[in-house]
PDB file of C-alpha atoms in Angstrom:
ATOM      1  CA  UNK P   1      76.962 103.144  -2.723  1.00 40.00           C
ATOM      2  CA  UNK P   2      74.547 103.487   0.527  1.00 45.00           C
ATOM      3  CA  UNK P   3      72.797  99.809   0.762  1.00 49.00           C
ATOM      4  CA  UNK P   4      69.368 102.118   0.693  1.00 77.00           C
ATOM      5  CA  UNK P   5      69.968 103.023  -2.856  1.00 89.00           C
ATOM      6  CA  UNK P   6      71.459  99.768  -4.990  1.00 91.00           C
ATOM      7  CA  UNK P   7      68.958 101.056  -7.961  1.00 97.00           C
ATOM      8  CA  UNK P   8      68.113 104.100  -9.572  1.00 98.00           C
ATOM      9  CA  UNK P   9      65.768 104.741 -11.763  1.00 98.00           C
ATOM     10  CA  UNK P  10      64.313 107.735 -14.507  1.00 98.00           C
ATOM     11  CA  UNK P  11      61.088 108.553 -15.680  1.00 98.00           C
ATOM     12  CA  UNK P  12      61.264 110.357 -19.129  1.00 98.00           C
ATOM     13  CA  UNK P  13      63.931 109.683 -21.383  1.00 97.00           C
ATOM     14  CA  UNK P  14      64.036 113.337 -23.336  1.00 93.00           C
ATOM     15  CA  UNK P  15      67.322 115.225 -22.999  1.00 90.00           C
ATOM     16  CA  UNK P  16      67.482 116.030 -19.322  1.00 95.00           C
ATOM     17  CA  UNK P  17      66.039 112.385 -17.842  1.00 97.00           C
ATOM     18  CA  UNK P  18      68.383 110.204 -20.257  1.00 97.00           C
ATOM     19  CA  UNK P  19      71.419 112.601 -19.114  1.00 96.00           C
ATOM     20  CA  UNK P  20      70.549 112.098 -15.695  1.00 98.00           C
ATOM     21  CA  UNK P  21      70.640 108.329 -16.222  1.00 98.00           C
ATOM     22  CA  UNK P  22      73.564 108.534 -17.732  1.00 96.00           C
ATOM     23  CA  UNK P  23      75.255 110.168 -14.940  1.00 96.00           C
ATOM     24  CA  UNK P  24      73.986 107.733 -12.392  1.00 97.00           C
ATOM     25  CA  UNK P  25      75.019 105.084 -14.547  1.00 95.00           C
ATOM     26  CA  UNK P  26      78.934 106.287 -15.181  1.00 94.00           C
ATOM     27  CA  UNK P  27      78.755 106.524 -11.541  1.00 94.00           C
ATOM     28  CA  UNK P  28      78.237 103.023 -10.793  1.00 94.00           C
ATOM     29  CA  UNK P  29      74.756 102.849 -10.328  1.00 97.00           C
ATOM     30  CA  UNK P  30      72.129 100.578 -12.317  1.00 97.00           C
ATOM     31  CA  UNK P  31      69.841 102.558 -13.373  1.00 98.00           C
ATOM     32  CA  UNK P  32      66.746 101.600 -15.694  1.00 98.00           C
ATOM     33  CA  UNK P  33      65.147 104.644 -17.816  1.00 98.00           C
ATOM     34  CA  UNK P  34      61.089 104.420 -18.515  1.00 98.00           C
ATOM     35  CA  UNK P  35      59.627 105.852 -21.608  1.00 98.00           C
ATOM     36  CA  UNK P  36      55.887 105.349 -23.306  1.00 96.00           C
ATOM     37  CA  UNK P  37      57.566 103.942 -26.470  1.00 96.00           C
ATOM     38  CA  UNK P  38      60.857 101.936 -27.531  1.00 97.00           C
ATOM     39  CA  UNK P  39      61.322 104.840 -30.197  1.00 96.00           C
ATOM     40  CA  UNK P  40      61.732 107.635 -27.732  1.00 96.00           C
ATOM     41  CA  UNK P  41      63.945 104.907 -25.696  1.00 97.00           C
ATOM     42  CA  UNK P  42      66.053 103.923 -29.172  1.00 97.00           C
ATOM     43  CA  UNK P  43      66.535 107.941 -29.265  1.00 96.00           C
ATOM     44  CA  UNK P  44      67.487 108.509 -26.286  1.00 96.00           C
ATOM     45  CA  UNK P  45      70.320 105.394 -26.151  1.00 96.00           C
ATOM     46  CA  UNK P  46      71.857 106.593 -29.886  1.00 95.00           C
ATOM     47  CA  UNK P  47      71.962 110.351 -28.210  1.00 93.00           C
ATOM     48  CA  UNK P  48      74.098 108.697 -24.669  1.00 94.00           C
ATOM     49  CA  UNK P  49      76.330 106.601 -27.089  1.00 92.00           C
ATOM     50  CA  UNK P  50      77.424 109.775 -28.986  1.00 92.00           C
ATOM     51  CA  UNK P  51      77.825 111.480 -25.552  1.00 90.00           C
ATOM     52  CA  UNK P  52      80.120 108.654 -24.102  1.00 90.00           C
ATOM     53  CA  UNK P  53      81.782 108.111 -27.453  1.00 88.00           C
ATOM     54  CA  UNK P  54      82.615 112.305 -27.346  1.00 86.00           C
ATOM     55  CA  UNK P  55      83.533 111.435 -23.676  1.00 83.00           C
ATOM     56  CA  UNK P  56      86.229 108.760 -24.436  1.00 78.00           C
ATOM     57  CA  UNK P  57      87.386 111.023 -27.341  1.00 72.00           C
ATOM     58  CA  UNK P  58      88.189 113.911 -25.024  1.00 72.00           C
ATOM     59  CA  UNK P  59      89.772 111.733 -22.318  1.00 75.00           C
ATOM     60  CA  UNK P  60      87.475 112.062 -19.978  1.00 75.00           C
ATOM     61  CA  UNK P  61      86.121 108.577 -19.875  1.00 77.00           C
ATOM     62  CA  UNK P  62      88.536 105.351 -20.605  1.00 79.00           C
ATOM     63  CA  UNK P  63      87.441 103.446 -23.443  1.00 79.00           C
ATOM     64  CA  UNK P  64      86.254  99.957 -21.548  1.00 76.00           C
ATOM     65  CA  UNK P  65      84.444 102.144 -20.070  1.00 81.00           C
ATOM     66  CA  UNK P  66      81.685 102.380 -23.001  1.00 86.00           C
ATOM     67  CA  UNK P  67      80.751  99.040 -22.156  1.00 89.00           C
ATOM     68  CA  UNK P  68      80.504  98.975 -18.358  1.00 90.00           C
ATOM     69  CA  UNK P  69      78.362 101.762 -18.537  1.00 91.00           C
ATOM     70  CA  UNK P  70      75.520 100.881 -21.131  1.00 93.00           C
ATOM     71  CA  UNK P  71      75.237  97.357 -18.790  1.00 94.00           C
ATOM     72  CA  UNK P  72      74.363  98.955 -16.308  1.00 96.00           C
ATOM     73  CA  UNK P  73      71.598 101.030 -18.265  1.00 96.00           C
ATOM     74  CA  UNK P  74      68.735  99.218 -18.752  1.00 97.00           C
ATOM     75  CA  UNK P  75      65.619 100.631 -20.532  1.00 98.00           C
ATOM     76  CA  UNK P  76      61.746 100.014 -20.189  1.00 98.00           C
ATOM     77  CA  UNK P  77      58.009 101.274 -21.185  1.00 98.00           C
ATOM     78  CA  UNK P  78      56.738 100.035 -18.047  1.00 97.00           C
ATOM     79  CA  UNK P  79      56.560 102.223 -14.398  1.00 98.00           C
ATOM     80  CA  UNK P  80      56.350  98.394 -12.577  1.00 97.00           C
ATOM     81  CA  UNK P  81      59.775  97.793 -13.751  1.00 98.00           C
ATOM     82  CA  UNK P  82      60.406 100.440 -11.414  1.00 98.00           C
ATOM     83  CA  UNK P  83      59.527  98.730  -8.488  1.00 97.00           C
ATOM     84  CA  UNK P  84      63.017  97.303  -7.060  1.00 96.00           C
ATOM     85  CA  UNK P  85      64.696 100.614  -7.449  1.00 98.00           C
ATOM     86  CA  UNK P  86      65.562 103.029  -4.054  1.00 98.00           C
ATOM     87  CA  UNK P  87      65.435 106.417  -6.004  1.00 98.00           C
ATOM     88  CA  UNK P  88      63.261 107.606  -8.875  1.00 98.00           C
ATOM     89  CA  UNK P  89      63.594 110.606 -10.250  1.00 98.00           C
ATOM     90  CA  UNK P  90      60.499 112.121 -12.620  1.00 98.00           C
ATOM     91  CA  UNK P  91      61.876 114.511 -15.751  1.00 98.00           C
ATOM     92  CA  UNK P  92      58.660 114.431 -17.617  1.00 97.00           C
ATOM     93  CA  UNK P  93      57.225 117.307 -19.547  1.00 90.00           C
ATOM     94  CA  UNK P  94      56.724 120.495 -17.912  1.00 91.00           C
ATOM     95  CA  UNK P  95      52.989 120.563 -16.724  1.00 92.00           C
ATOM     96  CA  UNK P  96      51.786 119.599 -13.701  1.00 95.00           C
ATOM     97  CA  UNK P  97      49.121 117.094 -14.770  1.00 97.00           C
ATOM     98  CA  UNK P  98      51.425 114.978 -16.796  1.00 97.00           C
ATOM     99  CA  UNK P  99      53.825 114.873 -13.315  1.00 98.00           C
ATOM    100  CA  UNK P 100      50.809 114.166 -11.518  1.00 98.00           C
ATOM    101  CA  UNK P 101      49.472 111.187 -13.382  1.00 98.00           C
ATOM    102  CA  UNK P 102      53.416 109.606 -13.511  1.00 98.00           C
ATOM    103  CA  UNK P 103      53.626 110.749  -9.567  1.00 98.00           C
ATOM    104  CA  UNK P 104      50.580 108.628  -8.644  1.00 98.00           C
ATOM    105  CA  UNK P 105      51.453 105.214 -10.805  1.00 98.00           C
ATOM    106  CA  UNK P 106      54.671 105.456  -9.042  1.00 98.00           C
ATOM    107  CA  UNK P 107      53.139 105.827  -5.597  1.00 98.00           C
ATOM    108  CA  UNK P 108      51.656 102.313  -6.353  1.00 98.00           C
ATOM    109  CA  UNK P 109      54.339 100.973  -7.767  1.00 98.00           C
ATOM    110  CA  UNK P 110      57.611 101.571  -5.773  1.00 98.00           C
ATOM    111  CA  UNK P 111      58.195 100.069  -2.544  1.00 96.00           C
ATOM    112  CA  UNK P 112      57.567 101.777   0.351  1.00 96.00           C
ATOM    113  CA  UNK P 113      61.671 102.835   1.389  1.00 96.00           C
ATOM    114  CA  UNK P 114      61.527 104.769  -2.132  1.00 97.00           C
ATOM    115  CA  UNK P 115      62.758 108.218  -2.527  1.00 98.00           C
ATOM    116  CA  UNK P 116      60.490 110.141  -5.062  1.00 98.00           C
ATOM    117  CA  UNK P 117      62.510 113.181  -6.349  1.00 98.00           C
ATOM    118  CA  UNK P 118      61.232 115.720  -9.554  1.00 98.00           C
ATOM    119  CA  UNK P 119      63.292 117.387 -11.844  1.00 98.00           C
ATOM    120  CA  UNK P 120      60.986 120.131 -12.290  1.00 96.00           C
ATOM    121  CA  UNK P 121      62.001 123.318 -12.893  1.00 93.00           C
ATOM    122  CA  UNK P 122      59.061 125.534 -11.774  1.00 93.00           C
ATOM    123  CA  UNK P 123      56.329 123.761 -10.250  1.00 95.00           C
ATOM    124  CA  UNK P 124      56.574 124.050  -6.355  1.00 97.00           C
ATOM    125  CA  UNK P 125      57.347 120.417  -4.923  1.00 98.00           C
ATOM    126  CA  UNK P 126      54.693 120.707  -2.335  1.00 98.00           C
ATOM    127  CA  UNK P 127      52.334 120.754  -4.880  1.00 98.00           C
ATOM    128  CA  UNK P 128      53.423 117.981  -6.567  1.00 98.00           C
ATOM    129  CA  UNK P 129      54.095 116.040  -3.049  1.00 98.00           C
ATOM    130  CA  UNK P 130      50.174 116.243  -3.068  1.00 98.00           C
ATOM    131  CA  UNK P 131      49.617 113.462  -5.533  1.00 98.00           C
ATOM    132  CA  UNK P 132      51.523 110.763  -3.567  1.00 98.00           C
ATOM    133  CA  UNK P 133      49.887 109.112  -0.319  1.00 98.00           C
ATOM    134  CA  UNK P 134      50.493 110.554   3.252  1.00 98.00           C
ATOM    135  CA  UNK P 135      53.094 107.650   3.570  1.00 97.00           C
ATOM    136  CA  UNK P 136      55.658 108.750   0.487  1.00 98.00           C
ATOM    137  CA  UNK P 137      55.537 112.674   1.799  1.00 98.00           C
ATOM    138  CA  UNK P 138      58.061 112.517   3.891  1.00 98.00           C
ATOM    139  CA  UNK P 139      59.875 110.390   1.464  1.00 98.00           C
ATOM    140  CA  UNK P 140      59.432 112.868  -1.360  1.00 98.00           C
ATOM    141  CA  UNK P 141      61.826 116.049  -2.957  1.00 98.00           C
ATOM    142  CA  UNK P 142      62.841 118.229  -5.808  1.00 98.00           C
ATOM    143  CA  UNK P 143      65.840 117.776  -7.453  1.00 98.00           C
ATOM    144  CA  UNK P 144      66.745 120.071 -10.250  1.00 98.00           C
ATOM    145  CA  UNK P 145      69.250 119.572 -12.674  1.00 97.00           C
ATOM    146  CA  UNK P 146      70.947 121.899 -15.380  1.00 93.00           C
ATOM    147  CA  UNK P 147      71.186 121.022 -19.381  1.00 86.00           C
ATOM    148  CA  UNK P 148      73.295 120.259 -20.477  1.00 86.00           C
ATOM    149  CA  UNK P 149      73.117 117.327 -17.807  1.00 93.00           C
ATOM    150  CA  UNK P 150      76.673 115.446 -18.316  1.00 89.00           C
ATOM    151  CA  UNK P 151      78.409 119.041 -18.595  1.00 87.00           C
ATOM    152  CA  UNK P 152      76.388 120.921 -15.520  1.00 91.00           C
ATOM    153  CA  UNK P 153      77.410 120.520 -12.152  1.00 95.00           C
ATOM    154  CA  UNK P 154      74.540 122.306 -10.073  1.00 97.00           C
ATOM    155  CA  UNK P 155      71.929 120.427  -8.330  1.00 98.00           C
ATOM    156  CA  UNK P 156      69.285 122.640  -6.569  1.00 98.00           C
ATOM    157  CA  UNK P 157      67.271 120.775  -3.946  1.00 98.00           C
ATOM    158  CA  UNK P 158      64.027 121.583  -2.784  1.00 98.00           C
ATOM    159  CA  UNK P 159      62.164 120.004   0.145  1.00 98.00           C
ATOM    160  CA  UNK P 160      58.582 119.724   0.369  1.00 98.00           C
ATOM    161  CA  UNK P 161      56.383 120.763   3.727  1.00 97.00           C
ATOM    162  CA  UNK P 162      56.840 117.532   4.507  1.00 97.00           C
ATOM    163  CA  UNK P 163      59.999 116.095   3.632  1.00 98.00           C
ATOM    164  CA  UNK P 164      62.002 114.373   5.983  1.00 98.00           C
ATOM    165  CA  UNK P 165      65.671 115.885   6.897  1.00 98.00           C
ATOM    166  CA  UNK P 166      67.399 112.984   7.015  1.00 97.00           C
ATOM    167  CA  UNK P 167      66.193 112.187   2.909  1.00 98.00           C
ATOM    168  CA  UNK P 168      67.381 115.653   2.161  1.00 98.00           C
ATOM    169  CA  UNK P 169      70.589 114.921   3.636  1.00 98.00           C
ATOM    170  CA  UNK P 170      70.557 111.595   1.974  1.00 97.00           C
ATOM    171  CA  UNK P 171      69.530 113.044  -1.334  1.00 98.00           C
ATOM    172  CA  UNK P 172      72.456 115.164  -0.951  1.00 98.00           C
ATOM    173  CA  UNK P 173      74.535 112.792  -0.486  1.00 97.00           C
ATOM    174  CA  UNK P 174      74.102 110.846  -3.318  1.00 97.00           C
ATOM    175  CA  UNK P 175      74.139 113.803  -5.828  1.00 98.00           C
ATOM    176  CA  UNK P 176      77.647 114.515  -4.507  1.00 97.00           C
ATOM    177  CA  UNK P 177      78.497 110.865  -4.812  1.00 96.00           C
ATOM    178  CA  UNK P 178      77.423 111.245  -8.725  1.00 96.00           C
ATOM    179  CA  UNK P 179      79.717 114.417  -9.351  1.00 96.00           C
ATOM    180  CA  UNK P 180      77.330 117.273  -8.382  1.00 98.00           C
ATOM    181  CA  UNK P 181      77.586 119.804  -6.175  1.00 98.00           C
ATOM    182  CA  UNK P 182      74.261 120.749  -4.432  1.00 98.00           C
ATOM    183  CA  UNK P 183      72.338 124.008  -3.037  1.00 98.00           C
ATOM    184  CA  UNK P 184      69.127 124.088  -0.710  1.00 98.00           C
ATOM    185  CA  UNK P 185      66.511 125.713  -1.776  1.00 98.00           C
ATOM    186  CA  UNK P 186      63.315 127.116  -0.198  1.00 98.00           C
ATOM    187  CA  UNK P 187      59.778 125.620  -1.936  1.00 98.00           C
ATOM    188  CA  UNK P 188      58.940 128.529  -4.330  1.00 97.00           C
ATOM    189  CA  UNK P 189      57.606 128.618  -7.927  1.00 96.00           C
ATOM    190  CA  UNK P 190      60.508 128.576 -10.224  1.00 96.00           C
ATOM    191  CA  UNK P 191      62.919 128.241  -7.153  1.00 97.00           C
ATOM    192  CA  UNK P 192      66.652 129.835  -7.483  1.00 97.00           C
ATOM    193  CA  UNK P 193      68.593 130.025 -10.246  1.00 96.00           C
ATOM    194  CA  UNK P 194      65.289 129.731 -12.549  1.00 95.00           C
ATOM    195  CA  UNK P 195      63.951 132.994 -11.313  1.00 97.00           C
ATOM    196  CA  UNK P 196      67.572 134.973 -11.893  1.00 97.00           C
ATOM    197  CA  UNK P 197      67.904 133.132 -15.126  1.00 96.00           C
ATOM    198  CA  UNK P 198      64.209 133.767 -16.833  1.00 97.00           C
ATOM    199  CA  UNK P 199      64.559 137.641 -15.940  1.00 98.00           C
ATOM    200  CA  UNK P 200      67.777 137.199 -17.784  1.00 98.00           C
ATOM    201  CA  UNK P 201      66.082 135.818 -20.886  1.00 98.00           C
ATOM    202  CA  UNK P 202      63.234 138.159 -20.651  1.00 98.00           C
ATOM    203  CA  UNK P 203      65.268 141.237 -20.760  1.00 98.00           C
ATOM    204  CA  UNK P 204      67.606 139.662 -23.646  1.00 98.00           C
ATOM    205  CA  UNK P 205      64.542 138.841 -25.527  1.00 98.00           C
ATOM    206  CA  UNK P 206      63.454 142.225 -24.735  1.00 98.00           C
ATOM    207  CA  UNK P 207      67.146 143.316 -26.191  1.00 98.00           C
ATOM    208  CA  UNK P 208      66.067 141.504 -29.800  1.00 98.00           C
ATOM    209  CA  UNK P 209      62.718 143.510 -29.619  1.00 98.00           C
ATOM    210  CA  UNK P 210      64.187 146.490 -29.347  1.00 98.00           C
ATOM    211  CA  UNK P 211      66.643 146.010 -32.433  1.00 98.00           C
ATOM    212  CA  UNK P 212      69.936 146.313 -29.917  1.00 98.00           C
ATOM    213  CA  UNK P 213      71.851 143.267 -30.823  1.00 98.00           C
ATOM    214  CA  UNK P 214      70.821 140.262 -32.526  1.00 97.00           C
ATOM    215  CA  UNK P 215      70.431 136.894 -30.524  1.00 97.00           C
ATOM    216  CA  UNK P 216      73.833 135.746 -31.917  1.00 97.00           C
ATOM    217  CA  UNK P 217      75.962 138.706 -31.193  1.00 98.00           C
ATOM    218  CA  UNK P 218      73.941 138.610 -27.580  1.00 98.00           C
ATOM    219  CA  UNK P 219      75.145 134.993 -26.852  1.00 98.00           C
ATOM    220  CA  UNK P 220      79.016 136.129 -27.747  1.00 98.00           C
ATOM    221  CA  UNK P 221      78.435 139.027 -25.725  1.00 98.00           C
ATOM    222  CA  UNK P 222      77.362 136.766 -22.669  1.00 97.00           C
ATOM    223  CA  UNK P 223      79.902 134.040 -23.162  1.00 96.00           C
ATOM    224  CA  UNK P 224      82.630 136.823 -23.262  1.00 98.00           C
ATOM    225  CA  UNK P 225      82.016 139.136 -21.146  1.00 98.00           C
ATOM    226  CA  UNK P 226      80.264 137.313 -18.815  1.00 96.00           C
ATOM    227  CA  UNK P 227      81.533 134.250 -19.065  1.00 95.00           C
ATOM    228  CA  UNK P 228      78.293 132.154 -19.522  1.00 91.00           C
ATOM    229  CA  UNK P 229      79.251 128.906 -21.352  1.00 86.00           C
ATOM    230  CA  UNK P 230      75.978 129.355 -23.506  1.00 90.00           C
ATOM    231  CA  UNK P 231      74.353 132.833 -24.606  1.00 95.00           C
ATOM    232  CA  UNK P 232      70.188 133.179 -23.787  1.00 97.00           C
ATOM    233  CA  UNK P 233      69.089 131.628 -27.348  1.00 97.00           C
ATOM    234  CA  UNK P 234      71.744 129.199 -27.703  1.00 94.00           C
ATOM    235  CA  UNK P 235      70.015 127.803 -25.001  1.00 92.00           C
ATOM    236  CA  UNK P 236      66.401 128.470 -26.130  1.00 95.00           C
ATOM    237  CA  UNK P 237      67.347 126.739 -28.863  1.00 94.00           C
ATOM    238  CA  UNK P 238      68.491 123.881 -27.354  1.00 88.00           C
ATOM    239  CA  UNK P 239      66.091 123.051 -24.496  1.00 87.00           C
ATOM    240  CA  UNK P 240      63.330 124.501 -26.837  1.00 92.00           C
ATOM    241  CA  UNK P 241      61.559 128.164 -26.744  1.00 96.00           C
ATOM    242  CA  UNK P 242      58.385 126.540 -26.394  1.00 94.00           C
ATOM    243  CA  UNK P 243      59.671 125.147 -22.725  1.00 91.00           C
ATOM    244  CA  UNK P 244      60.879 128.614 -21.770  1.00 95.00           C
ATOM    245  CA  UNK P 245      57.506 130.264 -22.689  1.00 96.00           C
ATOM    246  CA  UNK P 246      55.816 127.404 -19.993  1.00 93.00           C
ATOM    247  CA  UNK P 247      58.226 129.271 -17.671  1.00 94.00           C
ATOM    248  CA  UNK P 248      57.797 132.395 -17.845  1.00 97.00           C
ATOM    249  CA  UNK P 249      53.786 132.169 -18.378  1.00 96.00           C
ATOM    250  CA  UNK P 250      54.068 129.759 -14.702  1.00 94.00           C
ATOM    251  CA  UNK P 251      56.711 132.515 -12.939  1.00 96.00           C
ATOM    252  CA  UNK P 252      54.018 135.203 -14.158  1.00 97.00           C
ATOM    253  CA  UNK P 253      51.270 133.563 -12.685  1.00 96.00           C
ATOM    254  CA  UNK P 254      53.371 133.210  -9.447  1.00 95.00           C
ATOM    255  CA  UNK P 255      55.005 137.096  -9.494  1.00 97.00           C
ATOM    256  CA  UNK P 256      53.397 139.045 -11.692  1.00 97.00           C
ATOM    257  CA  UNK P 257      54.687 141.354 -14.093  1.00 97.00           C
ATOM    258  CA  UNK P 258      58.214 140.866 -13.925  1.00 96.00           C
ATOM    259  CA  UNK P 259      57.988 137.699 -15.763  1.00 98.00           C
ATOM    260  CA  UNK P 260      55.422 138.547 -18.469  1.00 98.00           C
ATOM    261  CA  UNK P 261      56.227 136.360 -21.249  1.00 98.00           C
ATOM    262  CA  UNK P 262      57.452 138.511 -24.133  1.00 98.00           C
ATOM    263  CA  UNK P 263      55.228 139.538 -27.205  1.00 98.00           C
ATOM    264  CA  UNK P 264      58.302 138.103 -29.322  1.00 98.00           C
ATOM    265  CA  UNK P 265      58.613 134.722 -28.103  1.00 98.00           C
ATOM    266  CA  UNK P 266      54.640 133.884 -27.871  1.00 98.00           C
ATOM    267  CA  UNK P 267      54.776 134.890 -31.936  1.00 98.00           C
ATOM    268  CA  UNK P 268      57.828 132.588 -32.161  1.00 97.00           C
ATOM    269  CA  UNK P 269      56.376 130.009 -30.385  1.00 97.00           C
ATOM    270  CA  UNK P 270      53.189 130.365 -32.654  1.00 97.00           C
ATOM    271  CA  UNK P 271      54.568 129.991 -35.430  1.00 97.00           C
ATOM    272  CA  UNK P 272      56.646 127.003 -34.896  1.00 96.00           C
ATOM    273  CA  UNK P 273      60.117 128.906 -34.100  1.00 96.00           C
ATOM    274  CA  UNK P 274      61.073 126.891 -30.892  1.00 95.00           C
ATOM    275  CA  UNK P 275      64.078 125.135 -31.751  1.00 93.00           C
ATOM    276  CA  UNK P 276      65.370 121.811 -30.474  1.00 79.00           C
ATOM    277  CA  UNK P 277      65.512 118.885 -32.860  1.00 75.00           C
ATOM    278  CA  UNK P 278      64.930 119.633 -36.000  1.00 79.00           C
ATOM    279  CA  UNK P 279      63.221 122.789 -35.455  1.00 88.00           C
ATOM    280  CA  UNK P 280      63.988 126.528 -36.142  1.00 93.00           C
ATOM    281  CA  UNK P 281      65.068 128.874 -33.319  1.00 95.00           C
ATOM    282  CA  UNK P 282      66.664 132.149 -32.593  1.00 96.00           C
ATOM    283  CA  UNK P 283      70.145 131.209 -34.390  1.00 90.00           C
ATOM    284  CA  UNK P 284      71.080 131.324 -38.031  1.00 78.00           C
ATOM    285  CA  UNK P 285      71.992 127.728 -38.448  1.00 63.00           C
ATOM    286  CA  UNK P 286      75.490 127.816 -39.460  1.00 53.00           C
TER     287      UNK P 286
END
């Protein structure tokens, strides 16, 4: 560890920000994850426990190392507790006013050396660079993960106008030093992989529309043939169709017609279809 960065810390503790805390903590790092309530914070610690605990299981964690790991996670409800940490990364909801709001109470709380980063996966960084002070800009970056955090390697990072190239480089850095393997990416709505991966969904919803498969023989299809580790609406399902309809209605703001949201998953949406916890989705539970 860089003497820079001795603390990390997470804003939003949903299922990519507590899997991002978890890999900064199995990497050695303390980290301390911010939520607006203990419950969301109590969820979010049972959900890394049964993550480590399938870890240990599959031999890809020793078993002291349980312990280690949740001492060096550390939880609050507060952004001040933030304020001794080197890098903060936001993984909030997926609108830009929420960011905003979080992005400004940090400006004011973190010390000045801080490197703000964003886990969004749409909303160009420059924009949300805009709601920190002249000071932070240079200071300030995009860094998007994949779900399933703990199993994705990918990190795409996106300057803003302003960032500085020696945090990029440093940002860089410290993903590798965490296990991931990083790209640079221009400042564009929806950046890289998004933009090949929602015209992927579109057309597969499109495919379900069209009565040419159904959404479970179209996941096989792409996890055999293509070697995808999850189909489409396995992973609508699990990150939530009601997520991936913000995305496309954001990337069709930004391109146009290309990524129309389809008529099929604004009725599923609608009516309550969008998966995640607890929720029905594309798949027949089984």
């Amino acid at each position: 560890m860089k003497d820079d960065i001795r603390k990390v810390g997470v804003v939003g503790a949903g299922l990519m920000g507590a899997e991002i805390a978890l890999t900064f903590a199995i990497a050695g790092y303390p980290v301390r994850l911010v939520d607006q309530t203990e419950e969301r914070l109590a969820a979010a610690s049972e959900r890394l426990l049964t993550l480590v605990r399938k870890g240990i299981a599959h031999g890809l964690y020793p078993p002291e190392q349980k312990d280690a790991v949740f001492a060096r996670l550390a939880t609050a409800t507060d952004l001040g507790s933030l304020a001794d940490c080197g890098f903060v990364t936001e993984a909030v909801f997926e609108e830009e006013a929420v960011k905003a709001g979080i992005f400004r109470a940090l400006d004011r709380v973190c010390r000045p050396d801080c490197i703000l980063a964003s886990n969004t996966s749409t909303i160009p960084i420059s924009t949300l660079a805009s709601y920190v002070g002249d000071a932070r800009r240079p200071r300030f970056l995009g860094t998007h993960y994949f779900s399933p955090v703990s199993r994705m390697k990918l990190v795409e990072v996106i300057p803003a106008f302003t960032t500085a190239p020696e945090i990029v480089a440093r940002v860089r850095e410290l993903c590798e030093e965490v296990g991931k393997t990083t790209v640079l990416i221009k400042d564009v709505t929806g950046f890289a992989v998004n933009r090949m991966l929602h015209a992927f969904v579109i057309e597969a919803i499109r495919l379900v529309e069209e009565g040419v498969a159904s959404p479970e023989d179209i996941d096989l299809a792409c996890k055999l043939a293509l070697g995808h580790p999850m189909g489409p609406f396995e992973l609508m399902d699990a990150t939530s169709s009601q997520l991936c309809l913000q995305v496309h209605e954001i990337l069709h703001d930004a391109y146009g017609e290309r990524f129309r949201p389809r008529p099929l998953l604004k009725q599923r949406v609608k009516a309550g279809f969008v998966g995640g916890r607890g929720k029905p989705g594309w798949r027949k539970r089984r």
